[in-house]
Amino acid sequence: MATQLGVVAKTSTIDTIARLLGRYGLVVVIGWIGALKFANFEAHQIQPLVANSPFMGWLYHIFPVYTFSALLGVFEVTAAVLIAIKPVAPKLSIVGSVLAIVLFFATISFLFTTPGIGEPAGGGFPALSLLGEFLLKDIPLLGLSFWTLADSIRAARGSTTD
């Protein structure tokens, strides 16, 4: 019996660590990358990804490269902040998770629309270039965004806090 209680306590501790690292690790990644969108070099680094996207390329007809990057940064930093405030505002955190889901769906689509994703030295796709590897990490980040969404919905149902 004591062994079972010890296992439950250890599992609970691991669960707590996983929740904190999952949620706030996602916040750091989205927030950091979002903050970089205000740098001119980053605006130009994402330009080929956006320009080759049938879903987003048209935005460069409306916004200059830096302006689009900065607007994207606003969405990313906003998502990070909203995901982070789940303990005090779970309903707002739901919005942040939905924003993150949209952002990661968009970036994952670049795997299929951006030239240079396949590594020629490896025979092309599915051998990935560094750019492809960079984009691939958005798949588990998308999954983590769905988890934060579910977690925030659970918290909102059990909470009267906005």
Short mmCIF file of C-alpha atoms in Angstrom, two decimals:
data_model
loop_
_atom_site.label_atom_id
_atom_site.label_comp_id
_atom_site.label_asym_id
_atom_site.label_seq_id
_atom_site.Cartn_x
_atom_site.Cartn_y
_atom_site.Cartn_z
CA MET A 1 0.00 0.00 0.00
CA ALA A 2 2.78 2.43 0.90
CA THR A 3 4.53 1.62 -2.39
CA GLN A 4 1.37 2.43 -4.32
CA LEU A 5 1.04 5.76 -2.50
CA GLY A 6 4.68 6.55 -3.32
CA VAL A 7 4.10 5.77 -7.01
CA VAL A 8 0.98 7.97 -7.03
CA ALA A 9 2.90 10.82 -5.38
CA LYS A 10 5.77 10.48 -7.88
CA THR A 11 3.32 10.35 -10.80
CA SER A 12 1.57 13.45 -9.47
CA THR A 13 4.91 15.27 -9.26
CA ILE A 14 5.81 14.19 -12.79
CA ASP A 15 2.36 15.35 -13.98
CA THR A 16 2.89 18.75 -12.39
CA ILE A 17 6.33 19.12 -13.95
CA ALA A 18 4.98 18.01 -17.35
CA ARG A 19 2.10 20.51 -17.20
CA LEU A 20 4.39 23.39 -16.24
CA LEU A 21 7.09 22.55 -18.80
CA GLY A 22 4.51 21.88 -21.50
CA ARG A 23 2.53 25.09 -21.04
CA TYR A 24 5.35 27.47 -20.21
CA GLY A 25 7.81 25.87 -22.61
CA LEU A 26 5.25 26.56 -25.34
CA VAL A 27 4.90 30.13 -24.04
CA VAL A 28 8.67 30.66 -24.24
CA VAL A 29 8.92 29.24 -27.77
CA ILE A 30 5.97 31.20 -29.18
CA GLY A 31 6.87 34.37 -27.30
CA TRP A 32 10.55 34.29 -28.24
CA ILE A 33 9.92 33.55 -31.90
CA GLY A 34 7.16 36.18 -31.89
CA ALA A 35 9.49 38.80 -30.42
CA LEU A 36 12.04 38.03 -33.13
CA LYS A 37 9.43 38.94 -35.77
CA PHE A 38 10.09 42.60 -34.88
CA ALA A 39 13.68 42.27 -36.11
CA ASN A 40 14.40 43.10 -39.73
CA PHE A 41 16.57 40.00 -40.21
CA GLU A 42 13.72 37.73 -39.09
CA ALA A 43 11.25 39.45 -41.41
CA HIS A 44 13.53 38.55 -44.30
CA GLN A 45 14.13 35.00 -43.03
CA ILE A 46 10.41 34.19 -43.11
CA GLN A 47 9.85 35.93 -46.45
CA PRO A 48 10.50 32.84 -48.64
CA LEU A 49 8.19 30.74 -46.45
CA VAL A 50 5.33 33.22 -46.64
CA ALA A 51 5.89 34.19 -50.29
CA ASN A 52 5.65 30.56 -51.46
CA SER A 53 2.53 29.83 -49.46
CA PRO A 54 -0.75 29.86 -51.38
CA PHE A 55 -2.44 30.56 -48.04
CA MET A 56 -0.31 33.54 -47.02
CA GLY A 57 1.73 34.78 -50.01
CA TRP A 58 -1.00 37.18 -51.08
CA LEU A 59 -0.46 39.12 -47.84
CA TYR A 60 2.74 40.59 -49.29
CA HIS A 61 0.53 42.37 -51.84
CA ILE A 62 -1.08 44.17 -48.91
CA PHE A 63 1.76 44.54 -46.39
CA PRO A 64 5.48 45.18 -46.80
CA VAL A 65 7.74 42.36 -45.58
CA TYR A 66 8.61 43.99 -42.24
CA THR A 67 5.04 45.10 -41.51
CA PHE A 68 3.69 41.59 -42.10
CA SER A 69 6.42 40.14 -39.89
CA ALA A 70 5.64 42.61 -37.10
CA LEU A 71 1.90 41.83 -37.33
CA LEU A 72 2.70 38.13 -37.13
CA GLY A 73 4.85 38.91 -34.10
CA VAL A 74 1.92 40.64 -32.44
CA PHE A 75 -0.23 37.52 -32.93
CA GLU A 76 2.53 35.24 -31.63
CA VAL A 77 3.35 37.31 -28.56
CA THR A 78 -0.38 37.71 -27.84
CA ALA A 79 -0.85 33.92 -28.08
CA ALA A 80 2.06 33.37 -25.69
CA VAL A 81 0.75 35.85 -23.12
CA LEU A 82 -2.78 34.44 -23.29
CA ILE A 83 -1.56 30.86 -22.91
CA ALA A 84 0.55 31.93 -19.93
CA ILE A 85 -2.30 33.54 -17.99
CA LYS A 86 -4.36 30.36 -17.71
CA PRO A 87 -4.13 30.28 -13.87
CA VAL A 88 -5.84 33.68 -13.63
CA ALA A 89 -7.86 33.80 -16.87
CA PRO A 90 -8.54 30.34 -18.33
CA LYS A 91 -11.13 31.65 -20.80
CA LEU A 92 -8.59 34.05 -22.30
CA SER A 93 -6.06 31.23 -22.34
CA ILE A 94 -8.45 29.30 -24.59
CA VAL A 95 -8.13 32.13 -27.11
CA GLY A 96 -4.33 31.97 -26.88
CA SER A 97 -4.32 28.24 -27.54
CA VAL A 98 -6.60 28.66 -30.56
CA LEU A 99 -4.26 31.36 -31.90
CA ALA A 100 -1.30 29.01 -31.42
CA ILE A 101 -3.14 26.22 -33.24
CA VAL A 102 -3.81 28.50 -36.21
CA LEU A 103 -0.19 29.70 -36.23
CA PHE A 104 1.22 26.16 -36.14
CA PHE A 105 -1.14 24.90 -38.84
CA ALA A 106 0.10 27.76 -41.01
CA THR A 107 3.78 27.02 -40.38
CA ILE A 108 3.34 23.28 -40.89
CA SER A 109 1.80 24.05 -44.28
CA PHE A 110 5.18 25.55 -45.27
CA LEU A 111 6.56 21.98 -45.27
CA PHE A 112 4.49 21.39 -48.40
CA THR A 113 4.74 24.78 -50.10
CA THR A 114 8.33 25.98 -49.60
CA PRO A 115 11.05 25.01 -52.07
CA GLY A 116 14.16 23.57 -50.45
CA ILE A 117 12.47 21.46 -47.78
CA GLY A 118 13.97 18.26 -49.17
CA GLU A 119 17.73 17.76 -48.91
CA PRO A 120 19.22 17.07 -52.36
CA ALA A 121 22.27 15.31 -50.87
CA GLY A 122 19.90 12.85 -49.20
CA GLY A 123 17.88 12.23 -52.34
CA GLY A 124 15.30 14.95 -51.72
CA PHE A 125 12.14 14.60 -49.69
CA PRO A 126 11.68 12.84 -47.23
CA ALA A 127 15.32 13.68 -46.42
CA LEU A 128 14.92 17.11 -44.85
CA SER A 129 17.05 20.21 -45.20
CA LEU A 130 17.75 22.33 -42.12
CA LEU A 131 14.73 24.42 -43.07
CA GLY A 132 12.57 21.29 -43.19
CA GLU A 133 13.90 20.16 -39.83
CA PHE A 134 13.13 23.61 -38.39
CA LEU A 135 9.52 23.40 -39.59
CA LEU A 136 9.04 19.78 -38.49
CA LYS A 137 9.22 20.77 -34.81
CA ASP A 138 5.92 22.61 -35.25
CA ILE A 139 4.05 19.29 -35.36
CA PRO A 140 4.55 18.50 -31.65
CA LEU A 141 4.10 22.20 -30.84
CA LEU A 142 0.71 21.98 -32.56
CA GLY A 143 -0.12 18.97 -30.40
CA LEU A 144 0.97 20.85 -27.29
CA SER A 145 -1.25 23.78 -28.35
CA PHE A 146 -4.23 21.41 -28.52
CA TRP A 147 -3.31 20.14 -25.05
CA THR A 148 -3.18 23.69 -23.63
CA LEU A 149 -6.56 24.31 -25.28
CA ALA A 150 -8.10 21.25 -23.59
CA ASP A 151 -6.46 22.15 -20.27
CA SER A 152 -7.74 25.73 -20.45
CA ILE A 153 -11.25 24.56 -21.34
CA ARG A 154 -11.23 22.23 -18.30
CA ALA A 155 -10.04 25.10 -16.09
CA ALA A 156 -12.65 27.49 -17.50
CA ARG A 157 -15.46 25.01 -16.79
CA GLY A 158 -14.34 24.67 -13.19
CA SER A 159 -13.66 28.36 -12.70
CA THR A 160 -15.64 31.55 -12.44
CA THR A 161 -12.55 33.61 -13.29
CA ASP A 162 -12.45 35.30 -16.71
#
